[in-house]
Every structure is written in structure tokens, then in C-alpha cells.
Short mmCIF file of C-alpha atoms in Angstrom, two decimals:
data_model
loop_
_atom_site.label_atom_id
_atom_site.label_comp_id
_atom_site.label_asym_id
_atom_site.label_seq_id
_atom_site.Cartn_x
_atom_site.Cartn_y
_atom_site.Cartn_z
CA MET A 1 -45.45 186.23 25.50
CA THR A 2 -46.41 182.66 24.78
CA TYR A 3 -45.36 180.61 21.75
CA ASN A 4 -47.60 177.77 20.67
CA LEU A 5 -46.92 175.23 17.92
CA HIS A 6 -49.54 172.65 16.85
CA LEU A 7 -48.62 169.72 14.65
CA THR A 8 -50.86 166.81 13.67
CA VAL A 9 -49.16 163.64 12.59
CA ALA A 10 -50.28 160.05 12.12
CA VAL A 11 -48.25 157.78 14.32
CA PRO A 12 -48.59 154.13 13.17
CA GLU A 13 -49.25 151.59 15.89
CA GLY A 14 -46.09 149.63 15.27
CA LEU A 15 -43.94 152.76 15.21
CA ARG A 16 -45.18 153.66 18.75
CA LEU A 17 -43.91 150.41 20.11
CA LEU A 18 -40.64 150.77 18.20
CA LEU A 19 -40.12 154.25 19.60
CA CYS A 20 -40.55 152.91 23.12
CA PHE A 21 -37.82 150.38 22.54
CA VAL A 22 -35.58 152.97 20.89
CA VAL A 23 -35.90 155.36 23.84
CA SER A 24 -35.11 152.52 26.27
CA PHE A 25 -32.17 151.47 24.12
CA LEU A 26 -30.69 154.97 24.15
CA ILE A 27 -29.43 154.40 27.66
CA ILE A 28 -27.05 151.75 26.42
CA SER A 29 -23.90 153.15 24.75
CA ALA A 30 -21.01 150.99 23.61
CA ARG A 31 -19.05 151.92 26.77
CA THR A 32 -22.11 151.11 28.86
CA VAL A 33 -22.37 147.57 27.50
CA VAL A 34 -18.74 146.92 28.25
CA ILE A 35 -18.71 148.30 31.78
CA ARG A 36 -22.20 147.66 33.13
CA GLY A 37 -23.70 145.36 30.57
CA ARG A 38 -25.77 143.13 32.90
CA CYS A 39 -27.27 146.04 34.85
CA CYS A 40 -28.24 147.86 31.66
CA LEU A 41 -29.71 144.75 30.14
CA VAL A 42 -32.01 144.47 33.17
CA TRP A 43 -32.94 148.09 32.80
CA PHE A 44 -33.74 147.61 29.10
CA VAL A 45 -35.84 144.49 29.74
CA VAL A 46 -37.85 146.28 32.45
CA SER A 47 -38.56 149.23 30.11
CA ALA A 48 -39.47 146.86 27.27
CA VAL A 49 -41.84 144.81 29.47
CA CYS A 50 -43.58 148.06 30.56
CA CYS A 51 -43.94 149.16 26.96
CA VAL A 52 -45.43 145.74 25.96
CA ALA A 53 -47.77 145.79 28.96
CA ALA A 54 -49.09 149.20 27.87
CA TYR A 55 -49.21 148.46 24.16
CA PRO A 56 -52.41 146.43 23.73
CA ALA A 57 -54.58 149.38 24.86
CA CYS A 58 -53.29 151.51 22.02
CA ALA A 59 -55.73 152.75 19.36
CA GLN A 60 -54.65 151.95 15.88
CA ASP A 61 -53.25 154.73 13.59
CA THR A 62 -54.92 157.53 15.54
CA PRO A 63 -53.63 161.06 14.83
CA ALA A 64 -51.63 162.62 17.67
CA SER A 65 -51.97 166.29 18.39
CA LEU A 66 -48.64 167.80 19.49
CA HIS A 67 -48.57 170.97 21.56
CA ILE A 68 -45.55 172.97 22.70
CA ALA A 69 -46.65 175.36 25.38
CA GLN A 70 -45.05 178.08 27.41
CA PRO A 71 -42.20 176.85 29.64
CA VAL A 72 -43.41 175.42 32.88
CA THR A 73 -41.33 173.72 35.59
CA GLU A 74 -43.77 173.08 38.44
CA LEU A 75 -47.42 172.99 39.28
CA ALA A 76 -48.81 176.26 40.48
CA ARG A 77 -52.54 176.91 40.72
CA VAL A 78 -52.26 180.71 40.61
CA ASP A 79 -53.88 183.53 38.61
CA PRO A 80 -51.31 186.33 38.79
CA GLY A 81 -53.34 189.01 37.07
CA HIS A 82 -55.21 190.03 33.97
CA SER A 83 -52.43 191.09 31.61
CA PRO A 84 -52.60 189.57 28.09
CA ALA A 85 -49.32 187.78 28.61
CA ASN A 86 -50.89 185.80 31.46
CA LYS A 87 -54.07 184.69 29.73
CA ALA A 88 -52.44 181.85 27.82
CA LYS A 89 -53.52 178.44 29.04
CA VAL A 90 -50.65 176.32 30.28
CA THR A 91 -51.39 172.82 29.12
CA SER A 92 -48.47 170.77 30.38
CA VAL A 93 -46.83 170.80 33.75
CA GLN A 94 -43.75 168.84 34.88
CA VAL A 95 -43.80 167.72 38.50
CA THR A 96 -42.08 164.99 40.51
CA SER A 97 -44.77 164.46 43.11
CA PRO A 98 -48.46 165.28 43.52
CA THR A 99 -49.42 168.44 45.26
CA LEU A 100 -50.38 167.49 48.81
CA GLU A 101 -53.53 168.51 50.58
CA SER A 102 -52.94 170.25 53.87
CA LEU A 103 -53.56 168.45 57.14
CA PHE A 104 -55.37 171.43 58.52
CA LYS A 105 -57.34 173.90 56.32
CA THR A 106 -55.71 176.95 57.87
CA GLU A 107 -52.65 179.08 57.52
CA SER A 108 -49.64 179.39 59.86
CA ILE A 109 -47.29 182.35 59.55
CA SER A 110 -49.30 183.74 56.58
CA ALA A 111 -52.24 184.32 58.87
CA LEU A 112 -50.23 187.20 60.48
CA LEU A 113 -50.00 189.06 57.18
CA ASN A 114 -52.36 191.85 56.10
CA SER A 115 -55.28 190.44 54.05
CA SER A 116 -54.29 192.55 50.99
CA VAL A 117 -50.87 190.95 51.07
CA ASP A 118 -51.69 187.33 51.77
CA ALA A 119 -52.94 185.65 48.53
CA LEU A 120 -53.69 182.49 50.42
CA ARG A 121 -56.44 184.24 52.29
CA VAL A 122 -58.55 184.10 49.14
CA SER A 123 -57.88 180.59 47.91
CA ASP A 124 -55.42 177.75 48.16
CA VAL A 125 -52.58 178.37 45.61
CA SER A 126 -50.34 175.50 46.55
CA ALA A 127 -47.31 175.37 44.22
CA GLY A 128 -46.08 171.80 44.36
CA TYR A 129 -42.48 170.82 44.59
CA TYR A 130 -39.47 172.07 42.81
CA VAL A 131 -38.12 169.89 40.02
CA PRO A 132 -34.59 169.75 38.70
CA ALA A 133 -35.42 170.76 35.10
CA GLN A 134 -33.89 173.72 33.27
CA THR A 135 -34.95 173.23 29.67
CA PHE A 136 -38.48 173.76 28.47
CA GLY A 137 -40.08 171.73 25.68
CA HIS A 138 -38.30 169.08 23.59
CA LEU A 139 -35.82 169.14 20.72
CA VAL A 140 -37.91 166.61 18.80
CA PRO A 141 -41.54 167.71 19.05
CA GLN A 142 -42.56 165.01 16.57
CA LEU A 143 -42.12 162.56 19.56
CA ASP A 144 -44.66 164.39 21.72
CA GLY A 145 -47.44 162.15 20.43
CA PRO A 146 -45.69 158.87 21.27
CA ARG A 147 -44.50 160.44 24.53
CA LYS A 148 -48.10 161.40 25.44
CA TRP A 149 -49.33 157.93 24.54
CA LEU A 150 -46.72 156.36 26.82
CA GLU A 151 -47.60 158.73 29.65
CA ASN A 152 -51.27 157.76 29.29
CA LYS A 153 -50.21 154.14 29.71
CA GLY A 154 -48.14 154.97 32.77
CA ILE A 155 -44.59 155.39 31.32
CA SER A 156 -42.78 158.69 31.48
CA LEU A 157 -39.25 158.92 29.96
CA GLN A 158 -36.96 161.92 29.63
CA LEU A 159 -33.57 161.89 27.97
CA SER A 160 -31.43 164.99 28.46
CA TYR A 161 -27.89 166.21 27.79
CA LYS A 162 -25.85 168.72 29.77
CA GLY A 163 -22.43 169.78 28.62
CA GLU A 164 -19.97 172.31 30.12
CA GLY A 165 -16.81 173.72 28.53
CA ILE A 166 -15.03 175.95 31.10
CA ALA A 167 -11.69 177.64 30.62
CA ASN A 168 -9.36 179.21 33.26
CA VAL A 169 -8.43 182.45 31.51
CA ALA A 170 -6.52 184.25 34.31
CA GLY A 171 -4.97 183.34 37.66
CA GLY A 172 -5.07 179.79 39.00
CA VAL A 173 -2.10 177.55 38.32
CA ARG A 174 -2.21 177.72 34.53
CA ARG A 175 -4.48 178.56 31.63
CA GLY A 176 -6.52 175.87 29.96
CA MET A 177 -9.99 174.43 29.33
CA ASP A 178 -11.88 171.34 30.32
CA TYR A 179 -15.05 169.77 29.02
CA ALA A 180 -17.46 167.51 30.85
CA HIS A 181 -20.92 166.27 30.00
CA GLU A 182 -23.83 164.33 31.41
CA ILE A 183 -26.52 162.27 29.54
CA THR A 184 -29.43 161.46 31.82
CA LEU A 185 -32.43 159.14 31.52
CA ILE A 186 -35.26 159.83 33.95
CA THR A 187 -37.91 157.16 34.28
CA ARG A 188 -41.22 157.45 36.07
CA LEU A 189 -43.69 154.54 36.02
CA ASP A 190 -47.31 154.87 37.17
CA LEU A 191 -47.76 151.45 38.70
CA GLY A 192 -51.49 152.08 39.02
CA LYS A 193 -51.90 152.21 35.28
CA LEU A 194 -49.37 149.48 34.59
CA PHE A 195 -50.13 146.88 37.27
CA ASP A 196 -53.26 148.22 39.01
CA LEU A 197 -51.29 149.37 42.08
CA SER A 198 -53.23 152.57 42.60
CA GLY A 199 -51.23 155.54 43.87
CA TRP A 200 -47.84 153.82 43.55
CA TYR A 201 -45.00 155.22 41.33
CA PHE A 202 -41.54 153.93 40.48
CA ASN A 203 -38.87 156.61 39.83
CA ALA A 204 -35.35 156.09 38.58
CA VAL A 205 -32.48 158.19 37.22
CA MET A 206 -29.53 156.82 35.33
CA LEU A 207 -26.72 158.85 33.74
CA GLU A 208 -23.46 158.79 31.81
CA ARG A 209 -20.74 161.28 32.67
CA ALA A 210 -17.39 161.94 31.02
CA GLY A 211 -14.78 164.70 30.95
CA ARG A 212 -12.37 166.42 33.28
CA GLN A 213 -12.64 168.89 36.18
CA VAL A 214 -11.28 172.38 35.49
CA SER A 215 -10.85 172.99 39.25
CA TYR A 216 -8.25 170.27 39.53
CA ASP A 217 -6.46 170.74 36.22
CA TYR A 218 -6.05 174.54 35.93
CA VAL A 219 -7.32 176.39 39.03
CA GLY A 220 -5.55 174.53 41.88
CA GLU A 221 -8.83 174.01 43.77
CA HIS A 222 -9.70 170.57 45.21
CA ARG A 223 -12.57 171.28 47.63
CA ILE A 224 -15.04 173.29 45.46
CA LEU A 225 -16.01 172.06 42.02
CA LEU A 226 -16.25 174.83 39.38
CA SER A 227 -17.78 172.45 36.85
CA GLU A 228 -21.06 170.87 37.89
CA VAL A 229 -21.42 167.61 35.97
CA TYR A 230 -17.93 166.21 36.81
CA SER A 231 -18.15 165.35 40.49
CA LEU A 232 -17.66 162.40 42.87
CA SER A 233 -18.06 159.65 40.30
CA GLY A 234 -15.82 161.21 37.64
CA SER A 235 -16.23 159.55 34.24
CA VAL A 236 -18.75 156.71 34.47
CA ALA A 237 -20.65 155.03 31.66
CA ALA A 238 -23.88 154.08 33.47
CA HIS A 239 -24.31 155.56 36.91
CA LEU A 240 -27.44 154.66 38.82
CA ALA A 241 -28.63 157.60 40.90
CA ASP A 242 -32.16 157.67 42.23
CA MET A 243 -34.27 154.51 42.32
CA TYR A 244 -37.26 154.60 44.64
CA LEU A 245 -40.95 153.89 45.15
CA GLU A 246 -43.40 156.67 45.91
CA LYS A 247 -46.88 156.54 47.45
CA THR A 248 -49.34 159.11 48.73
CA PHE A 249 -51.55 158.11 51.68
CA PHE A 250 -54.52 159.46 53.69
CA HIS A 251 -56.40 161.08 50.79
CA ASN A 252 -53.30 162.79 49.35
CA ARG A 253 -52.07 164.16 52.63
CA VAL A 254 -48.90 162.16 53.25
CA ASN A 255 -46.30 161.48 50.54
CA VAL A 256 -43.62 158.82 51.05
CA HIS A 257 -40.48 158.05 49.06
CA ALA A 258 -38.43 154.94 49.85
CA GLY A 259 -35.45 153.32 48.09
CA ARG A 260 -32.13 154.72 46.82
CA ILE A 261 -32.37 158.48 46.99
CA THR A 262 -29.99 161.45 46.66
CA LEU A 263 -30.69 163.76 49.62
CA THR A 264 -29.74 166.86 47.70
CA HIS A 265 -32.68 166.27 45.31
CA THR A 266 -34.96 166.55 48.30
CA TYR A 267 -33.37 168.73 50.94
CA ALA A 268 -31.69 172.17 50.82
CA THR A 269 -32.24 172.39 47.05
CA SER A 270 -34.36 174.26 44.49
CA VAL A 271 -34.54 174.71 40.75
CA LEU A 272 -33.12 178.22 41.33
CA LEU A 273 -29.97 176.87 42.87
CA CYS A 274 -29.52 174.48 39.99
CA THR A 275 -29.47 177.31 37.45
CA PHE A 276 -26.01 177.93 38.91
CA ILE A 277 -23.08 175.58 38.41
CA ILE A 278 -21.22 175.81 41.70
CA GLN A 279 -24.25 175.50 44.04
CA CYS A 280 -26.18 172.76 42.12
CA SER A 281 -27.72 170.57 43.51
CA ALA A 282 -27.20 172.07 46.95
CA PRO A 283 -24.85 174.59 48.54
CA VAL A 284 -21.20 173.54 48.82
CA GLY A 285 -21.29 173.54 52.61
CA ILE A 286 -23.98 170.82 52.49
CA LYS A 287 -23.01 168.61 49.57
CA SER A 288 -19.38 168.36 50.46
CA GLN A 289 -20.21 166.43 53.65
CA GLN A 290 -20.69 162.69 54.06
CA GLY A 291 -24.26 161.91 55.05
CA TRP A 292 -25.57 164.45 52.47
CA SER A 293 -25.62 161.98 49.57
CA VAL A 294 -25.06 164.54 46.83
CA TYR A 295 -26.43 163.84 43.33
CA PRO A 296 -25.66 161.49 41.67
CA LYS A 297 -24.56 159.63 44.80
CA ALA A 298 -27.63 157.90 46.22
CA THR A 299 -28.15 155.98 49.45
CA TRP A 300 -30.82 153.79 51.05
CA GLY A 301 -33.49 155.59 52.91
CA GLY A 302 -36.90 157.25 52.78
CA THR A 303 -38.56 160.65 53.11
CA VAL A 304 -42.05 161.65 54.33
CA ARG A 305 -43.69 164.85 53.11
CA VAL A 306 -46.69 166.56 54.70
CA ARG A 307 -48.35 169.97 54.61
CA PRO A 308 -49.30 170.79 58.22
CA ALA A 309 -51.01 173.97 57.02
CA ARG A 310 -51.73 175.53 53.60
CA ASP A 311 -48.50 177.55 53.69
CA LEU A 312 -46.18 174.96 55.32
CA VAL A 313 -44.32 171.95 53.98
CA LEU A 314 -42.56 169.56 56.31
CA ILE A 315 -40.17 166.82 55.08
CA THR A 316 -38.13 164.42 57.16
CA GLY A 317 -36.52 161.04 56.66
CA VAL A 318 -34.00 158.39 57.62
CA TYR A 319 -31.00 157.51 55.46
CA GLN A 320 -27.86 155.40 55.54
CA SER A 321 -24.67 157.40 55.89
CA SER A 322 -21.67 156.09 53.98
CA PRO A 323 -18.52 157.63 52.50
CA LEU A 324 -19.20 159.68 49.37
CA ALA A 325 -16.44 158.13 47.37
CA GLU A 326 -17.74 154.60 47.75
CA ASN A 327 -19.73 152.93 44.98
CA PRO A 328 -18.91 155.41 42.22
CA SER A 329 -21.03 153.46 39.69
CA GLY A 330 -24.18 153.43 41.82
CA TRP A 331 -24.70 149.71 41.17
CA ALA A 332 -22.25 148.15 43.66
CA TRP A 333 -24.53 148.29 46.66
CA GLY A 334 -22.52 145.71 48.55
CA ALA A 335 -19.43 147.95 48.37
CA GLU A 336 -21.04 150.61 50.51
CA HIS A 337 -20.11 150.53 54.17
CA GLY A 338 -22.68 152.27 56.35
CA THR A 339 -21.15 154.24 59.18
CA GLY A 340 -24.28 155.62 60.71
CA VAL A 341 -27.67 157.09 60.08
CA MET A 342 -28.60 160.49 58.60
CA LEU A 343 -31.70 162.14 60.09
CA PRO A 344 -32.67 165.29 58.14
CA VAL A 345 -35.75 167.53 58.67
CA GLU A 346 -36.81 170.62 56.71
CA LEU A 347 -39.68 173.02 57.27
CA THR A 348 -40.65 175.48 54.46
CA TRP A 349 -42.96 178.42 54.67
CA GLN A 350 -44.44 179.07 51.22
CA PRO A 351 -46.32 182.36 51.17
CA PHE A 352 -47.82 184.06 48.11
CA PHE A 353 -47.71 187.86 48.23
CA GLY A 354 -50.08 190.38 46.79
CA ARG A 355 -52.34 190.57 43.80
CA ARG A 356 -49.66 189.07 41.57
CA LYS A 357 -49.30 186.14 44.01
CA LEU A 358 -45.49 186.30 44.20
CA PRO A 359 -44.23 183.01 45.71
CA GLY A 360 -41.54 182.66 48.32
CA HIS A 361 -39.74 179.78 49.98
CA TYR A 362 -38.36 180.23 53.48
CA LYS A 363 -36.57 177.07 54.59
CA VAL A 364 -35.16 176.02 57.92
CA GLY A 365 -33.37 172.68 58.06
CA PHE A 366 -31.41 170.51 60.44
CA ALA A 367 -29.70 167.11 60.02
CA HIS A 368 -27.93 164.81 62.48
CA ASP A 369 -25.46 162.23 61.18
CA THR A 370 -24.72 159.61 63.80
CA SER A 371 -21.48 158.53 62.13
CA PRO A 372 -18.34 158.97 64.28
CA TYR A 373 -16.11 161.54 62.58
CA ALA A 374 -12.45 162.13 63.57
CA ASP A 375 -11.24 165.46 64.77
CA LEU A 376 -9.97 167.47 61.76
CA ILE A 377 -6.89 168.65 63.64
CA GLY A 378 -5.40 165.41 62.33
CA THR A 379 -1.99 164.03 63.21
CA LEU A 380 -0.16 166.21 65.70
CA PRO A 381 3.64 166.68 65.73
CA ALA A 382 5.31 164.34 68.21
CA ALA A 383 6.44 167.26 70.40
CA LEU A 384 2.86 168.40 70.95
CA ARG A 385 1.06 165.09 71.49
CA ASN A 386 1.24 165.37 75.31
CA SER A 387 0.30 169.04 75.52
CA MET A 388 -2.55 169.21 72.93
CA LYS A 389 -5.77 167.28 72.95
CA VAL A 390 -7.32 165.52 69.93
CA LEU A 391 -11.10 165.36 70.31
CA LYS A 392 -12.84 162.03 70.29
CA PRO A 393 -14.84 161.07 67.23
CA ARG A 394 -18.20 162.61 67.27
CA PRO A 395 -21.40 162.90 65.10
CA ARG A 396 -22.00 165.82 62.76
CA ASP A 397 -24.86 168.27 62.84
CA THR A 398 -25.89 170.64 60.02
CA PHE A 399 -28.12 173.67 60.33
CA TYR A 400 -29.25 175.75 57.37
CA ILE A 401 -31.57 178.59 56.37
CA GLU A 402 -32.45 179.22 52.74
CA VAL A 403 -34.68 181.95 51.34
CA ASP A 404 -35.87 182.84 47.91
CA GLN A 405 -38.56 185.39 47.08
CA MET A 406 -40.04 186.34 43.73
CA ILE A 407 -39.91 190.13 43.40
CA TYR A 408 -41.74 190.50 40.10
CA ARG A 409 -43.79 188.24 37.84
CA LYS A 410 -43.31 188.11 34.08
CA GLN A 411 -44.38 185.84 31.20
CA GLY A 412 -46.64 183.33 32.92
CA ASN A 413 -48.21 182.05 36.12
CA HIS A 414 -45.75 179.32 37.14
CA GLN A 415 -43.12 179.65 39.77
CA MET A 416 -40.19 180.41 37.44
CA ALA A 417 -42.10 183.16 35.64
CA GLY A 418 -40.31 186.13 37.19
CA GLY A 419 -37.29 187.32 39.12
CA TYR A 420 -36.03 186.09 42.49
CA LEU A 421 -33.73 187.28 45.22
CA MET A 422 -32.14 184.50 47.21
CA ALA A 423 -29.84 183.95 50.22
CA GLY A 424 -28.73 181.23 52.53
CA TYR A 425 -26.53 180.27 55.52
CA ILE A 426 -25.13 176.80 56.39
CA HIS A 427 -23.39 175.78 59.60
CA ASN A 428 -21.77 172.41 60.32
CA THR A 429 -20.13 171.05 63.44
CA PRO A 430 -16.71 172.78 63.11
CA SER A 431 -14.42 170.15 64.56
CA VAL A 432 -15.52 167.42 62.09
CA SER A 433 -16.63 169.44 59.01
CA VAL A 434 -14.25 170.82 56.37
CA PHE A 435 -16.66 173.75 55.71
CA SER A 436 -17.88 174.99 59.02
CA ASP A 437 -19.88 177.88 57.56
CA GLN A 438 -21.17 179.19 54.22
CA VAL A 439 -23.11 182.32 53.29
CA TYR A 440 -24.50 183.04 49.87
CA VAL A 441 -26.57 185.82 48.29
CA GLY A 442 -27.83 185.97 44.73
CA ALA A 443 -30.48 186.82 42.21
CA SER A 444 -32.15 184.93 39.33
CA LEU A 445 -33.97 187.36 37.03
CA LEU A 446 -36.22 186.60 34.00
CA GLY A 447 -36.49 188.79 30.91
CA ILE A 448 -34.26 191.75 31.94
CA ILE A 449 -33.33 192.52 28.30
CA PRO A 450 -36.05 193.88 26.02
CA TYR A 451 -37.41 191.44 23.39
CA ARG A 452 -35.75 188.54 25.23
CA PRO A 453 -38.65 187.57 27.54
CA PHE A 454 -37.49 184.05 28.46
CA ASP A 455 -33.77 184.66 28.97
CA ARG A 456 -32.61 184.37 32.58
CA PHE A 457 -29.80 186.25 34.21
CA GLY A 458 -28.19 184.97 37.42
CA VAL A 459 -25.52 186.19 39.82
CA MET A 460 -24.39 184.60 43.12
CA TYR A 461 -21.67 185.34 45.58
CA SER A 462 -20.70 182.77 48.22
CA TYR A 463 -18.28 182.88 51.12
CA TYR A 464 -16.90 179.72 52.71
CA LYS A 465 -15.19 179.38 56.10
CA LEU A 466 -13.16 176.23 56.76
CA SER A 467 -12.90 174.44 60.08
CA ASN A 468 -10.68 176.10 62.66
CA ARG A 469 -9.48 172.65 63.77
CA LEU A 470 -8.47 171.82 60.18
CA SER A 471 -6.56 175.13 59.83
CA GLU A 472 -4.84 174.66 63.23
CA GLY A 473 -3.69 171.15 62.43
CA GLN A 474 -2.27 172.24 59.10
CA ARG A 475 -0.44 175.14 60.76
CA LEU A 476 1.09 172.89 63.43
CA ARG A 477 2.30 170.33 60.81
CA ARG A 478 3.76 173.08 58.60
CA ASP A 479 5.71 174.56 61.51
CA ALA A 480 7.02 171.09 62.37
CA GLY A 481 8.11 170.46 58.80
CA MET A 482 5.52 167.81 58.24
CA SER A 483 3.23 167.32 55.24
CA MET A 484 -0.05 169.27 55.43
CA GLY A 485 -1.78 166.87 53.10
CA ALA A 486 -2.27 166.30 49.40
CA PHE A 487 -2.89 169.49 47.34
CA VAL A 488 -2.54 171.75 50.42
CA ASN A 489 0.03 174.58 50.09
CA GLY A 490 -0.69 176.30 53.39
CA PRO A 491 -3.12 176.41 56.30
CA GLN A 492 -6.59 176.60 54.71
CA THR A 493 -8.89 179.20 56.22
CA HIS A 494 -11.46 180.63 53.80
CA THR A 495 -12.41 181.31 50.19
CA ALA A 496 -15.18 182.81 48.10
CA THR A 497 -16.72 182.42 44.61
CA LEU A 498 -18.68 184.67 42.32
CA GLU A 499 -20.78 183.19 39.47
CA VAL A 500 -22.65 185.04 36.73
CA TYR A 501 -24.65 183.39 33.98
CA TYR A 502 -27.04 184.33 31.15
CA GLY A 503 -29.38 181.54 30.05
CA ILE A 504 -30.74 181.72 26.50
CA PRO A 505 -33.58 179.37 25.34
CA VAL A 506 -32.43 178.83 21.72
CA ILE A 507 -35.33 176.60 20.60
CA PRO A 508 -37.74 174.42 22.64
CA GLY A 509 -35.64 171.87 24.45
CA LEU A 510 -32.25 173.70 24.03
CA VAL A 511 -30.72 176.26 26.35
CA ALA A 512 -27.28 177.85 25.93
CA GLN A 513 -25.83 179.48 29.07
CA PRO A 514 -22.62 181.50 28.96
CA VAL A 515 -21.03 181.64 32.41
CA PHE A 516 -18.36 183.62 34.25
CA GLU A 517 -16.76 182.41 37.47
CA TYR A 518 -14.34 184.13 39.77
CA MET A 519 -12.68 182.38 42.68
CA PHE A 520 -10.96 184.20 45.51
CA ARG A 521 -8.03 182.30 47.09
CA PRO A 522 -8.14 178.93 45.22
CA GLY A 523 -6.92 176.24 47.51
CA GLU A 524 -8.30 178.21 50.49
CA THR A 525 -4.97 179.94 51.06
CA SER A 526 -3.31 183.14 49.82
CA ARG A 527 -0.72 181.21 47.79
CA ILE A 528 -2.94 181.48 44.68
CA PRO A 529 -4.62 184.90 44.78
CA ASP A 530 -7.50 184.24 42.42
CA ALA A 531 -8.77 182.66 39.21
CA ALA A 532 -11.15 183.90 36.49
CA LEU A 533 -13.06 181.41 34.31
CA LEU A 534 -15.27 181.66 31.23
CA GLY A 535 -17.43 178.90 29.88
CA LEU A 536 -20.52 177.70 28.16
CA LYS A 537 -23.16 175.31 29.53
CA VAL A 538 -25.51 173.69 27.08
CA MET A 539 -28.65 171.83 28.12
CA ALA A 540 -30.88 169.83 25.82
CA THR A 541 -33.95 167.60 26.27
CA LEU A 542 -34.92 165.07 23.59
#
């Protein structure tokens, strides 16, 4: 079922320019001015200059037609069938990069499928890239006209809010609740429209975060975050995340990003994973490691994307590796100390199955971090230093497989219009990685309750195995009467999490998502048996 709302309003010429400045100014809170005033002033001036540059081409007092269409999160040229629910025209699509043309007009693995199963055999139904968006539409549809005008001039702005209130209701170290929120401004400038630099785009993400982490305060867990938006940076008034240039070359066959980029917005991620709290924006086994600059931590580097065949996407890049805790504001680039180079590569098979053209994403990834990492066995007791060997510092490798497959289609023809099964496995070099292995399985299902066609239900179980070297070192220090480390109450071996959510689109631009989390063995030992948490996640887009 599709809901459409048409409004016609007259937007005066002067008001359009004012709105542009207002949206730019929204990134500056009182705390922001105090803490990062100069950086935000530069940001505001840049946005204002872009608005002024686009303004002269504006037609005077022309009516703006506003249209709220069915939720769409990514570009997908598919025709899933002939049911009435699928006949509605989708008029707006949110994407982060153009859909690439394939290098060779052929299929790879999909060519082995039966012709009745392989939808690509009929036509190219390339689906574009995942985007980290969870709300559909906007809270203030009256701004759609000015927003569209700005987009036509090359300026795309999105202001969003994400808040999480999560309470530990049983187990853990004590009962209690924490709140954390994130306010994010996403900017995308079409430099071709603004400055006649055809094919070039400027992308940037800045955010404000505040609150506390329920894992630390009430659960007794210090390695896995049970609240998404409070992470490495903690409370920060104006954190600069992504800021990079983008260009497509060779007749839309090669896409390049270069600048400050968060790897977990590009590798080992999907919009499905980010419907969950614990695994957003990438599985814990990946985002907990240095080298994988987890959102909102960005690093210098670049990525190249190509489609070798119509059903394959290959991405690879080169990035600086630096400690995750450095530069918590995102602005102090000189405070980052590069320790090596991160070299990730990911190959994705993207088939479309059957008459309904059910999409799947089958990823294989590998990354090599050249930084020298110390053996996690740590400091040995004096009595054992001659008999036991501490390994020399070595680089870290990560290998991962991630799979998601739509099993039914419902309420539309985009890639989130249906239900998915998903699974993944991550392996890191055990001697230098806290999490040596992670396995997860889950489901993300749309419209499972009658008369609630756009609600989404999700469930995910994940098991985490810690490094044997880490566990052995802790055991040896415990037996010798030495400290095992901060927040460690025993040799840490393994843990697991279960997360269940139910996302409810309240109105366009607003999603309420009750969530239940259960953690086995918080602290990765048997000292704390478990913890049960209840919470509410709210997402809104202006």
C-alpha cells in the first residue's frame, strides 16, 4: 500500500534563501560554538556561499509541488510483479553514489542459475549501493519545495535525530537506564552544478552526540556497546565524520571516493545491519579493531568501486590506520598518529531471483592492516618470562563473509520492500585481535502484522570468541596474583548477544523502535551470568 500526499505552496524567493541559511545554522548549537566555534564557522560560511551561488538562478515566487512517496532507501530498477501494491510510481530515491555500469556486459555466478531463476538474464536490474537511512520521508513536508530547489542547484542537506533510552531491567551489575542521542547533518554538493566541475561531488557528515553508555554503567560490559550512538567519541558537540570528494570515471564505470572516510560506511555494512543497535554500522568483530575506522571515526584514504560484471561489485582502497581513541572530535587531524596502512577489499555477488526479482548480497571481504600489534598475552609473571614466549608485534588480517537474501517481497519494488534472512562470519588474527571470531544470524522482516504494512521486525543472535592469547595472559596474571586489567574480573573467553526490535513508522520522517537486548556473560566471563535490557530508539528526519 502506498500513501501519497500532494501539497502546493508558494515559496517566496527571499524565504528560500533564508531557509538555506537556517538549515546551515542548525548545525551550530550553543555548545558547538563554545567547543568548536572556528570549525563550525567555516562550515557555515561554506554552506552559505553555496546557497548564494545557487540563488540567482531561482525563479521568483513559483509554486512548489510537494510529494511524499512510498519509502525508498536505494535505487533499484526492478519490476517485481503486477500486483496493485506494486504499481505505484516511486518518485524519489535516496542514494549515495550513482549506479555503475558494468565493465563487461555479462554475468558471473548468476550465469550458472536456471533461466527461470535468474532475473538478470532478462534485463539489467542493478540495485545501487546501500545507504545508512532508516526513516522515510520528512517531518516537515512543507520544506520539500525549498529542499528540491536546493537539490536542483546542487545542494543536498539532511538533518536527522536518533535517540536511544535503554534500561538494564535484570542481571548485569545493577538496574538503571541511560539515554544517548545523535543529531546529524549530511551534506552533499554537486560540484558540477555549483562550479561547473562535471561529475564531481563533495560529501560531508557532521554530528553532535551526548548521553551515557548503558553497557558501562549498568551491565558491566566494556567491549561491546549495547547503545549505538554513544561510542568512541562519547559526548561531543560537533564531530566531523566523513568529508570526501567523489568522482565517476570512464563513462560511469569506475567510482572513486577520496578524503576522510569511515570504513564501516563502505565495507562490511548494509542498511539491514543498521536496523540493529549492536551491529551498526558493522559487526562488532570488525568495528572493534583499529584499522577499521568505525563511524563516526574517519581516517584519510580512498576507495575505488567497479562492477566487473552485471552481478558483481568490487570495492578496494587504501587508508591510514591510527588508534581509534585518537582525535575524538574529528577535527584535530594533527593529533592522529598513523601506525600503518589499511588495505581492504570486498567482492559482492548481487543476484536477483525469480519473477519477483528478490535481491541478495553475498559478500566476501579481506583486509590487511600493516600496523605492528603487540601480542595480546600481555605482561607475563616474572617466574614465567624465561619459559614462555611473547610473540613479536605483527600486522592484523581480517576475513569476513556476509550474506543477506530477500525471501519475500512486499509493499514496493525497492530493496527494503520485503523480508530478509542474514548471516555472517568474521575472523581476525587471533594473537593481536581482541575478538578472534564472530558469527551472527538474523532476520529483518517487513509487514508481518496485518494492517501494519511498513512495520519492520528484526531479530539477531551473535556469538563472539575472544583471543586465546588474551585469555591465557589473563589466566596467568590471575594465578600469579597480578592485575588482569581494568574492568576484567576473570579470564575473558566468549560471550553472546540477542537483539529483537520492532520498527514503527509513526508519520513520514519519524520511526519509533522498541528494542529488547539480552547479553550472555557480560564482561566475557561467568562472573556476571547475563543481563536483560529494554529500550526505545527514536529516529527522525527534518
